[in-house]
Coordinates of C-alpha atoms and ligand atoms in Angstrom, one line a residue:
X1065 CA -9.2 15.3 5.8
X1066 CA -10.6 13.3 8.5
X1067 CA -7.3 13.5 10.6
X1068 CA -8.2 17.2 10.3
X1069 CA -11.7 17.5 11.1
X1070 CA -10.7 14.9 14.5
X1071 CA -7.8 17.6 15.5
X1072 CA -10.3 20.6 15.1
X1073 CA -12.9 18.9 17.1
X1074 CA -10.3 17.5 19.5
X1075 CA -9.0 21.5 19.6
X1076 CA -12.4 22.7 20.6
X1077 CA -12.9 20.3 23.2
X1078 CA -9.6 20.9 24.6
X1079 CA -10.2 24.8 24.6
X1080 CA -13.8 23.8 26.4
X1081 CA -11.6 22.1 29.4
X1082 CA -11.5 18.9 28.4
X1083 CA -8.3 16.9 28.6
X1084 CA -6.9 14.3 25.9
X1085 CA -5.9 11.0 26.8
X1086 CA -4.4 8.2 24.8
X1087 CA -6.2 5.2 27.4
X1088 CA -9.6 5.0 26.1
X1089 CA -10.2 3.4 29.1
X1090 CA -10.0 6.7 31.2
X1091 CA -12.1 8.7 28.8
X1092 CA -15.1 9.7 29.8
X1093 CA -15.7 10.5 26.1
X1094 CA -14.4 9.0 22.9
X1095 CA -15.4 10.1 19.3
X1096 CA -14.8 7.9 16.8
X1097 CA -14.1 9.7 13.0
X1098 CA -15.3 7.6 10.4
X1099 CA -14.4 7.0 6.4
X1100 CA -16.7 5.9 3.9
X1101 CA -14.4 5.7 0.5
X1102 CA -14.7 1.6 0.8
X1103 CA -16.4 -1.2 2.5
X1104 CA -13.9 -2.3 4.5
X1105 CA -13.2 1.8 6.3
X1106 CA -16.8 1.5 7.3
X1107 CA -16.7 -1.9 8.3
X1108 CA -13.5 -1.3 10.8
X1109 CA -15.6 2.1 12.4
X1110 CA -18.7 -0.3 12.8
X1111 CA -16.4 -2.7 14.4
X1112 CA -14.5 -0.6 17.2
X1113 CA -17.1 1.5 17.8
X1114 CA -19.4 -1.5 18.4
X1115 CA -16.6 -2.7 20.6
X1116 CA -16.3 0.5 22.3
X1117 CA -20.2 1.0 23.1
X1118 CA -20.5 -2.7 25.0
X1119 CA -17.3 -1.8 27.1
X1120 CA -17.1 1.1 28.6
X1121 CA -17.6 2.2 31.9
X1122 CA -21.4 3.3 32.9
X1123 CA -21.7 7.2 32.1
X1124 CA -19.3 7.2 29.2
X1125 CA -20.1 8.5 25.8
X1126 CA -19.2 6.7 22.7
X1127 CA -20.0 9.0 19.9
X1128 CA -19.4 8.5 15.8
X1129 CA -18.6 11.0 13.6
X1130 CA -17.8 11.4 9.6
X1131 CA -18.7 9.9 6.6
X1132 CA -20.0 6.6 8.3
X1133 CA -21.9 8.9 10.3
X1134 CA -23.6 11.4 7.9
X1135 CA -24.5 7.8 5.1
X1136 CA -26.0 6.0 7.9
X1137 CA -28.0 8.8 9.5
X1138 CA -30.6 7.3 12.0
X1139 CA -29.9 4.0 11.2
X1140 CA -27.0 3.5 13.2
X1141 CA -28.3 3.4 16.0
X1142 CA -30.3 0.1 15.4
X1143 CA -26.3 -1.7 14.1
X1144 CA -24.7 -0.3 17.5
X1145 CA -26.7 -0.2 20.3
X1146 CA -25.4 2.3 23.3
X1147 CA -24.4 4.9 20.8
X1148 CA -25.0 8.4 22.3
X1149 CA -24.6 10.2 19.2
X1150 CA -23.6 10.5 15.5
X1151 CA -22.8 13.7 13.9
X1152 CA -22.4 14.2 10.5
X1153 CA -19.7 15.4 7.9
X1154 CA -20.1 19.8 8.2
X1155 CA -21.7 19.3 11.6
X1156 CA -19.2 19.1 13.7
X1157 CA -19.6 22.7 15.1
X1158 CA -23.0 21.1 16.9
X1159 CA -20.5 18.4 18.9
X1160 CA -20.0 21.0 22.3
X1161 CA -24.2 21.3 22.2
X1162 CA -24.5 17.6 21.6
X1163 CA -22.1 17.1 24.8
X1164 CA -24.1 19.8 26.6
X1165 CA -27.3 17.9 26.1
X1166 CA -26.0 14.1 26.8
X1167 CA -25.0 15.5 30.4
X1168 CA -29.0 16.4 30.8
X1169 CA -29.7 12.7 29.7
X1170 CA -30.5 13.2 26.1
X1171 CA -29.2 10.0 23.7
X1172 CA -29.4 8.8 20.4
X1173 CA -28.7 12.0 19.0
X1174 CA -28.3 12.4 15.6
X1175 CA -27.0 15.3 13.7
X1176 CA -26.7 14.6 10.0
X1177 CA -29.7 15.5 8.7
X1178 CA -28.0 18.6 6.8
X1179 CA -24.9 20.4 6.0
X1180 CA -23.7 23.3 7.2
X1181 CA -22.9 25.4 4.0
X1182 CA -22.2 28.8 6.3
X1183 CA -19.9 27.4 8.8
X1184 CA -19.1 24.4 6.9
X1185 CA -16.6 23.1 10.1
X1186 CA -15.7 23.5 13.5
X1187 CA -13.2 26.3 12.7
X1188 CA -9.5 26.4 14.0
X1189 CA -8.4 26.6 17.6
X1190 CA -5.1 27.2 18.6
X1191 CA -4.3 24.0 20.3
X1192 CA -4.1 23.4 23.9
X1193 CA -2.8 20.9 26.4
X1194 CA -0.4 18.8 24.2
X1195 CA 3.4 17.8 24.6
X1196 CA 4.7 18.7 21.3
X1197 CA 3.3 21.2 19.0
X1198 CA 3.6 19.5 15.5
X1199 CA 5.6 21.1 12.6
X1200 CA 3.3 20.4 10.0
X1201 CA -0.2 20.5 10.1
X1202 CA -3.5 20.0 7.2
X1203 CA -5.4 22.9 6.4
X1204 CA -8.9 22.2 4.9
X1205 CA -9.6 24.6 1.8
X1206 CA -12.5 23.1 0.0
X1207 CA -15.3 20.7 1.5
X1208 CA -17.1 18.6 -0.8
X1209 CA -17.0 17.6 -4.3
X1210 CA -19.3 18.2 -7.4
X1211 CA -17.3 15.4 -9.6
X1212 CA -19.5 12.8 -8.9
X1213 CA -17.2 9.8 -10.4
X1214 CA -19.3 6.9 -10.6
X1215 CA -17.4 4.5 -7.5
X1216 CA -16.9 7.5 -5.6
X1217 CA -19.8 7.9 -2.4
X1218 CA -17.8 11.4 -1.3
X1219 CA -20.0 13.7 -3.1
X1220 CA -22.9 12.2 -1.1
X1221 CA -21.6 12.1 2.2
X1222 CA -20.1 15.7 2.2
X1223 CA -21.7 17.5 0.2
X1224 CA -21.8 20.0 -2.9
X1225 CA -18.1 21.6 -3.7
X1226 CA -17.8 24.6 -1.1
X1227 CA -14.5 26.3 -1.0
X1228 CA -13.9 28.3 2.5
X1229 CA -12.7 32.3 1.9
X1230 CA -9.1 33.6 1.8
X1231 CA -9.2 35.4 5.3
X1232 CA -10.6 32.4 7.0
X1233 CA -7.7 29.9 5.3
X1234 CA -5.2 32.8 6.1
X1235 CA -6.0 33.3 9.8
X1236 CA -5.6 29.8 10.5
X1237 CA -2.6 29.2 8.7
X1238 CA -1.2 32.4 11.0
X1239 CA -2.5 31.0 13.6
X1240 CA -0.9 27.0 13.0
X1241 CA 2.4 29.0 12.3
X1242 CA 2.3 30.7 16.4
X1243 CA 2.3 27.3 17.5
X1244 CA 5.5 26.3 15.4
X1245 CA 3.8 25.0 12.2
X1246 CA 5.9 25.3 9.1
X1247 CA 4.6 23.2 6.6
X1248 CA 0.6 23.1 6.0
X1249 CA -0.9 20.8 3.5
X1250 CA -3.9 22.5 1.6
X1251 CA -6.8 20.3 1.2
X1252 CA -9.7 19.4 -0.6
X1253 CA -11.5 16.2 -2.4
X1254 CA -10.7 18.0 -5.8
X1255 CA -8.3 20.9 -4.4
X1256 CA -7.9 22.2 -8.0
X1257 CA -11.3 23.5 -7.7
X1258 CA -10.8 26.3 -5.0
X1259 CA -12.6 28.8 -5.8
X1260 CA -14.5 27.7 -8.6
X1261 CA -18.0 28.3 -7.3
X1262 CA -19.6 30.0 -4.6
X1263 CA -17.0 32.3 -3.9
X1264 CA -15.0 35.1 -6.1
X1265 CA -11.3 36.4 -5.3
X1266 CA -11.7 39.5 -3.2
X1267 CA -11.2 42.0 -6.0
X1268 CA -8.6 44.3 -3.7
X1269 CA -6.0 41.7 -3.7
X1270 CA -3.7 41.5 -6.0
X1271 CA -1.2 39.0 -7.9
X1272 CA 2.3 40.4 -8.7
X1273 CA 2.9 37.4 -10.5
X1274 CA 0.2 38.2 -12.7
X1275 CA -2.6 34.5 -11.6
X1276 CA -6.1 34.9 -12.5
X1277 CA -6.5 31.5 -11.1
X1278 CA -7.8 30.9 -6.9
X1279 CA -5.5 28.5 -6.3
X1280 CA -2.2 29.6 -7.5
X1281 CA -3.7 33.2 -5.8
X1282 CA -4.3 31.5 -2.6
X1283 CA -0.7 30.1 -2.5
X1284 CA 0.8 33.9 -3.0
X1285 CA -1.3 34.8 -0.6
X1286 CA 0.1 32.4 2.2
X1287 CA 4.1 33.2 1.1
X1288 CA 2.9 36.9 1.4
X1289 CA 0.9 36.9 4.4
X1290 CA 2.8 34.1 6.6
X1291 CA 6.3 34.2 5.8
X1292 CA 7.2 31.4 8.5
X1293 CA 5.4 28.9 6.2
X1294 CA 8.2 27.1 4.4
X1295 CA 6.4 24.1 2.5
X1296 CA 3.3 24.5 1.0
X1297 CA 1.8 21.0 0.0
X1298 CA -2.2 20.5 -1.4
X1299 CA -3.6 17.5 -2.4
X1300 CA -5.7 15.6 -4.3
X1301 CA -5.1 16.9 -7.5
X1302 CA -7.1 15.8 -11.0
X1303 CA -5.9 16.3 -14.0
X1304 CA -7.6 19.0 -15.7
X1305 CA -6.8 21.3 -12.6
X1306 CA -2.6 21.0 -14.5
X1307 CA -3.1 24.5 -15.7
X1308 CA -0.3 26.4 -17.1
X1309 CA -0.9 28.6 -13.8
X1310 CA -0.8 25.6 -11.6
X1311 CA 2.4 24.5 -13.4
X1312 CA 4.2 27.9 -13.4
X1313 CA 2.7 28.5 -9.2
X1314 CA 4.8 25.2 -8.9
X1315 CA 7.6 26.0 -11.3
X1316 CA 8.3 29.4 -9.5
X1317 CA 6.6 29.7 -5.7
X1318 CA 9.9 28.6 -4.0
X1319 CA 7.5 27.4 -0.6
X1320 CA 5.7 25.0 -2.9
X1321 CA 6.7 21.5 -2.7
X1322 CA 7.9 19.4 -5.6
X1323 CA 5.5 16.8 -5.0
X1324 CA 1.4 16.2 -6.9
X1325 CA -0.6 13.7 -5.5
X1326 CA -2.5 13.2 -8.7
X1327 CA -5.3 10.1 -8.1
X1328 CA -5.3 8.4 -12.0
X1329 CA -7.9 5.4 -11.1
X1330 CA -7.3 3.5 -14.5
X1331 CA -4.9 3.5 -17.5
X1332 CA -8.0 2.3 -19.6
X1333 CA -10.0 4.6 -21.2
X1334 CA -13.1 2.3 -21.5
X1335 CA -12.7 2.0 -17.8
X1336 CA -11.9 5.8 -17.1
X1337 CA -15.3 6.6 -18.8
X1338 CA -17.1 4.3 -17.0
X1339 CA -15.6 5.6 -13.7
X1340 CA -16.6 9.0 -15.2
X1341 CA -13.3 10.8 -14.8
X1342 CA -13.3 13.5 -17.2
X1343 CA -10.1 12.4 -18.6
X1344 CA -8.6 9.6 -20.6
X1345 CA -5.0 8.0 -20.6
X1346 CA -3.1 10.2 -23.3
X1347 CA -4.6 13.2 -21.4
X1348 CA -3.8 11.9 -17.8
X1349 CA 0.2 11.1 -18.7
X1350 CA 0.5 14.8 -20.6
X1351 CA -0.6 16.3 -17.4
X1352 CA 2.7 14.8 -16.1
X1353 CA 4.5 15.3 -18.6
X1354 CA 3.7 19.1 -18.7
X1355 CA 4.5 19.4 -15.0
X1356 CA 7.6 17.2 -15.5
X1357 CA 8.7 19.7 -18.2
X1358 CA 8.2 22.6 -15.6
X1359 CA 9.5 20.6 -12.7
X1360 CA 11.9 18.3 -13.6
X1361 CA 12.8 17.7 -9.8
X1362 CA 8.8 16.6 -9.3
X1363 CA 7.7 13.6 -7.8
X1364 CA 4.2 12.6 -8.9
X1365 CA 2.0 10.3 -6.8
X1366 CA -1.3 8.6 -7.8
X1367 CA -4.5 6.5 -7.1
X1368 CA -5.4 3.5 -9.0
X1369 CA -8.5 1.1 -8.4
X1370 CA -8.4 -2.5 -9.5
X1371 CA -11.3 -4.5 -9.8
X1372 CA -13.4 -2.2 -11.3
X1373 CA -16.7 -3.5 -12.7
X1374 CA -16.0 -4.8 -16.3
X1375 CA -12.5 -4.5 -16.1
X1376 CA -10.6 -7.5 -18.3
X1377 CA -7.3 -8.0 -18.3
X1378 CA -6.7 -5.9 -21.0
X1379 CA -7.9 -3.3 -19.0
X1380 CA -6.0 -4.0 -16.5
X1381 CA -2.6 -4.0 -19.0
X1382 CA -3.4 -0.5 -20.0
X1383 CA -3.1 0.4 -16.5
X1384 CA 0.3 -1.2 -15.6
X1385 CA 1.2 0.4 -19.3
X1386 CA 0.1 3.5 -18.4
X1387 CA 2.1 3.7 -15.2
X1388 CA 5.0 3.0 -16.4
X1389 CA 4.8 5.5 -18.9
X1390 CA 3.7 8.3 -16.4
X1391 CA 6.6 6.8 -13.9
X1392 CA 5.4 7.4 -10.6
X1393 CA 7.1 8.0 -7.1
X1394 CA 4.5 6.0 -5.3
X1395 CA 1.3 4.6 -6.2
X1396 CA -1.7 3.6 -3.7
X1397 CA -3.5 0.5 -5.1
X1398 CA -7.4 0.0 -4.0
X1399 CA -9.5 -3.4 -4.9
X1400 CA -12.2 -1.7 -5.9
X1401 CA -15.8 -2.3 -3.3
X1402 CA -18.9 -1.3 -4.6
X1403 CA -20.6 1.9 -2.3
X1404 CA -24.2 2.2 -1.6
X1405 CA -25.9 4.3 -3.8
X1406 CA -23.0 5.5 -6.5
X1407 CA -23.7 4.1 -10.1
X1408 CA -21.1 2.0 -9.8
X1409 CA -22.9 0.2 -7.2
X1410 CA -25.5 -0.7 -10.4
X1411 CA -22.9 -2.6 -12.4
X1412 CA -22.4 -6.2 -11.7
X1413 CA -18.8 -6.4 -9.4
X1414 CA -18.0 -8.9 -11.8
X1415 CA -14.0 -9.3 -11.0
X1416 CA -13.7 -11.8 -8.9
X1417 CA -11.8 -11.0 -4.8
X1418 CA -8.4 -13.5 -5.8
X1419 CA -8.4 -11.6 -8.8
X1420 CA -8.7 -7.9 -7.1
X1421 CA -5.8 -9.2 -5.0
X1422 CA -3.6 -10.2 -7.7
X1423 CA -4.1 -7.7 -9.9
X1424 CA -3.1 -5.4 -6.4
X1425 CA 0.2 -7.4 -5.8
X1426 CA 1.1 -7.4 -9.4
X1427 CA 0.9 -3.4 -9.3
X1428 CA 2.3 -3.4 -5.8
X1429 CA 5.3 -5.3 -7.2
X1430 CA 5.8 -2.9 -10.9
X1431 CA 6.0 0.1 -8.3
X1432 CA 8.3 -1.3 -5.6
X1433 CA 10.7 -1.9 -8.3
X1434 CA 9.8 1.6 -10.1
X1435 CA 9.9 3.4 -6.7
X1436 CA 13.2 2.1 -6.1
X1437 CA 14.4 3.0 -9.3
X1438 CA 13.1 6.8 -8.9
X1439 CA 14.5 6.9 -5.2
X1440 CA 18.0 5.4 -7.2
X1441 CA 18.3 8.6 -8.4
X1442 CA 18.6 10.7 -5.5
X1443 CA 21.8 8.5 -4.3
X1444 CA 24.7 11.2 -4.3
X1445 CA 22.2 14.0 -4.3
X1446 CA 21.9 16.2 -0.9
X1447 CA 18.3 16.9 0.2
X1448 CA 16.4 19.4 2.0
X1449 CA 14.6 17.6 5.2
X1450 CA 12.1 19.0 7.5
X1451 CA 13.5 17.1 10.9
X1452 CA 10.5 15.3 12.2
X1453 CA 12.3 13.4 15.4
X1454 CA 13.3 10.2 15.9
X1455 CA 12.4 7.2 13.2
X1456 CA 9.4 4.8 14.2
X1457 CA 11.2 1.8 12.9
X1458 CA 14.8 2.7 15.2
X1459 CA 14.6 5.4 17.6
X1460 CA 18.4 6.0 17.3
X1461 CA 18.2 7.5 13.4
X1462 CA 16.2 10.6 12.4
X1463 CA 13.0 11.0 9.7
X1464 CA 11.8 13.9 7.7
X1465 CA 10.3 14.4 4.5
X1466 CA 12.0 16.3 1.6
X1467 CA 10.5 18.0 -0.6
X1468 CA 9.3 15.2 -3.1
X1469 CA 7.6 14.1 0.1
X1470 CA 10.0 11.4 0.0
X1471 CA 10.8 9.8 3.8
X1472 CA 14.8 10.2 4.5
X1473 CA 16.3 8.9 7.2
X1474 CA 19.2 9.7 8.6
X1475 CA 21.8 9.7 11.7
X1476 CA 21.3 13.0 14.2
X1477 CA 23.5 15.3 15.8
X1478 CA 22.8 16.1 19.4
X1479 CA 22.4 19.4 18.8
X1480 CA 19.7 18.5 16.1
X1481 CA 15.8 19.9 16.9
X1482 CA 12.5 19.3 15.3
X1483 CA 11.7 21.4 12.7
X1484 CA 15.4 22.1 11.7
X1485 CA 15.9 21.9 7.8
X1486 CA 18.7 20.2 7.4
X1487 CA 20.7 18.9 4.3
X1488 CA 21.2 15.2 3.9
X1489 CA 23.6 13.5 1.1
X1490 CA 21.7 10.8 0.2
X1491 CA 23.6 7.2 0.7
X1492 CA 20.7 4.5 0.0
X1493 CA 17.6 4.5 -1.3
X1494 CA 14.4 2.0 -1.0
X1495 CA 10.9 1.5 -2.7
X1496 CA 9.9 3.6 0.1
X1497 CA 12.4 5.7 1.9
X1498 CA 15.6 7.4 1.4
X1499 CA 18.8 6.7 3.9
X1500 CA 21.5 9.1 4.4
X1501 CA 23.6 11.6 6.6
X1502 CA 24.2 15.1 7.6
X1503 CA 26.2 17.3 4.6
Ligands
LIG539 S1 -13.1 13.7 -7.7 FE1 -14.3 11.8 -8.0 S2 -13.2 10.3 -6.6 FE2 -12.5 12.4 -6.0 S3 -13.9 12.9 -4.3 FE3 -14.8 13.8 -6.2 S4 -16.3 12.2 -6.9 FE4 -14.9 11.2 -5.4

C-alpha cells in the first residue's frame, strides 16, 4: 500500500511539473514514505530521513510521509531536526499545498492531525515523465481497518475501515490500462471487507453471475468494464472473508489469479485469541481447504508472527503443525516487536530476541523445503507468464510471474516484449522461483 500511495503522490507531482530523479542528491525535494507494522520499519525511516535532513543542499525539502508520520504527529520534529514537513496516512492530497507554502518559507508543517474520510487519497494520475510504463500496477480499494488485532498499530495510524466506490476504483483501473497496465492488484488491510460499511452497491448494476457480495461484484465489474485487464490479484485476505462467493469469484472469473495471500499469524489457538484474530486453527486450514477444493491449481501464501507475548514452545509447535497441514507456497516469518499503544504492547515481550530468531530460521527452513516441494510439482507443467523484462539476478534470462504468483525464469527470444504472456514448460524449480523455457 505504501508503494501505492508514494506512486500517486509521485504522479501528482509529476503532473504539477516536477521531474523524478533517482540521485537524491539532485532533488530539490525528497519524500520519504514511512511503515509503522514493526519497530525496526520505523526505526530505518527515522534513520534515512535523519540522514537525509543533515545532508542536503541549503533550500532542499526533506519531507516524511505515512504511518511513521501520522503516529508521531508533532513530535517528529523534535527526533529530526530540519524536517520541513510530515503528512499523514489519508492526507496526502494536502502535499502540492504543503509544497506551495514551504516555497513562502513556512516549515515544520504538520498535516496529520485528521483523516480525510471524503477524499481519503491523492486520487489517480495518469503518469507522466517515466521510461517505461509498468504492466502491473496496485490499486487501493479499502483504506483502513476496523479489526483491531491486538499487535497490529494499522487501525490507529490509518484509520476506520473505508472502502472507496465502484466508479472511482473503475476509472482508475481504465485509466492504468491506457498506459499499458494489465495486471492490477486490489488492495486493502482486510480487502475481504469492501464494501462492508459506509458504502452500498449501486443498486443499477447488476451480477449475471448471480453475487450479492462487493467484492466478488467489484471483480465482474473490472472483467466487464476493462477488458484489457488480464490478472486480477487482491490481497491481504482473512479468513472469514473465504465465502462460498469468494471461492466460486475465484473458481470461475477466468482474470482472477490463482493465488490468496491469506496472513495466519499463529497455529495456536491460545495465541490466535490473544492476538484477537477472529479465528482459530481448525477454522484457518478449512478456509484452505475449501478454496483448495475449488481451486486445486491455488497457491496460498501467509503471515506468521513469532515471538508473540506468552508464546511457549508448544505454541510455537502448533504453528510449524499447522503449516504443514495448510501447505503453503510461501510464508513471510515476523519476530514479533511490541507497537506503541496496541494491547499487545501491555503484555510482558517475554520471548527472548535469540529465541524470536530461531524460532524464525526454524520456520524459514520447514518452508524452503515445503516451497520447494510445491514448486516440484510444476516441473513438466507449461505456465502462463506475464513477461516482466530481463532477470535482476542475470540480465541475459527473462522473469514473470504466473499465475500462482510464482517467479519463472526463463531464456527470451529476441522478438520477446514486456507484457507478452507467454507459455513456459517448466524445467527446475526452487524454494523460490521457477526455471524454464519457451513451449
Ligand atoms: S486485520 Fe488485524 S493485522 Fe490486519 S491490518 Fe487489521 S488490525 Fe492489523
Amino acid at each position: 500500500m505504501n508503494v501505492r500511495d508514494s506512486e500517486l503522490v509521485s504522479n501528482r507531482l509529476m503532473s504539477l511539473g516536477y521531474s523524478p530523479t533517482e540521485n537524491e542528491e539532485e532533488a530539490d525535494i525528497i519524500i520519504v514514505n514511512s511503515c509503522s507494522v514493526r519497530g525496526k520499519a520505523e526505526d530505518k525511516a527515522l534513520g534515512k530521513v535523519g540522514l537525509l535532513c543533515s545532508k542536503v543542499r541549503p533550500g532542499v525539502h526533506v519531507g516524511l510521509m505515512g504511518c511513521m508520520a501520522q503516529r508521531l504527529g508533532e513530535s517528529i520534529f523534535g527526533k529530526v531536526p530540519g524536517l520541513a514537513f510530515s503528512v499523514g496516512t489519508r492526507a496526502e492530497s494536502r502535499i502540492p499545498a504543503i509544497l506551495k507554502r514551504l516555497e513562502t518559507g513556512e516549515s515544520n508543517i504538520c498535516e496529520t492531525g485528521v483523516f480525510d474520510e471524503d477524499s481519503p487519497n491523492l486520487g489517480y494520475v495518469a503518469p507522466s515523465g517515466k521510461a517505461v510504463q509498468p504492466i502491473s500496477s496496485f490499486v487501493t480499494i479499502l483504506f483502513g481497518c476496523n479489526r483491531r488485532c491486538a499487535y497490529c498499530i494499522v487501525p490507529d495510524v490509518r484509520g476506520n475501515e473505508h472502502s472507496r466506490v465502484p466508479s472511482e476504483i473503475i476509472s482508475e483501473i481504465r485509466a492504468l490500462a491506457g498506459t499499458g497496465v494489465q495486471e492490477v492488484t486490489l488492495l486493502g488491510q482486510s480487502v475481504m471487507n469492501y464494501g462492508k460499511r459506509g458504502f452500498t452497491w449501486p443498486s443499477d448494476i447488476p451480477s449475471p453471475m448471480g453475487f450479492t457480495e462487493p467484492l466478488p461484484r467489484l471483480f465482474e465489474l473490472i472483467t466487464r468494464d476493462v477488458p484489457q485487464i488480464s490478472r486480477i490479484r487482491f490481497t491481504s485476505g482473512h479468513p472469514s472473508g473465504v465465502t462460498n462467493e469468494l471461492v466460486r469469484a475465484m473458481r470461475d472469473i477466468p482474470q482472477i489469479c490463482k493465488h490468496l495471500h491469506l496472513p495466519m499469524q499463529s497455529g495456536s489457538d491460545r495465541i490466535l485469541k490473544e492476538m484477537r484474530r477472529g479465528y482459530d486453527a481448525a477454522t484457518y486450514v478449512e478456509a484452505v481447504a475449501h478454496l483448495r477444493t475449488a481451486v486445486p491449481d491455488i497457491a496460498v501464501t501467509t503471515d506468521i508472527i513469532v515471538g508473540f507475548p506468552g508464546e511457549t514452545d508448544a505454541d510455537f509447535e502448533d504453528t510449524r503443525r499447522v503449516m504443514e497441514a495448510a501447505q503453503f507456497d510461501n510464508s513471510f516469518i515476523f519476530k514479533y516487536s511490541p507497537r506503541p499503544g496496541t494491547p499487545a504492547a501491555q503484555m510482558p515481550d517475554d520471548v527472548s530476541e535469540e529465541e524470536k530468531m530461531r524460532r524464525n530460521q526454524v520456520l524459514l527452513e520447514d518452508q524452503d523445503k515445503r516451497g520447494l516441494a510445491m514448486n516440484q510439482k510444476f516441473i513438466g507443467q507449461v505456465t502462463e507468464v506475464l513477461a516482466e523484462g530481463p532477470s535482476l539476478r542475470n540480465s541475459t534470462r527473462w522473469s514473470g510471474r504466473n499465475s500462482q504468483n510464482k517467479i519463472v525464469v526463463f531464456e527470451p527470444t529476441s522478438s520477446i516484449s514486456v507484457g507478452d504472456t507467454v507459455k513456459v514448460k517448466i524445467t527446475d524449480a526452487h524454494p523460490q522461483t521457477l526455471f524454464g523455457e519457451l513451449a
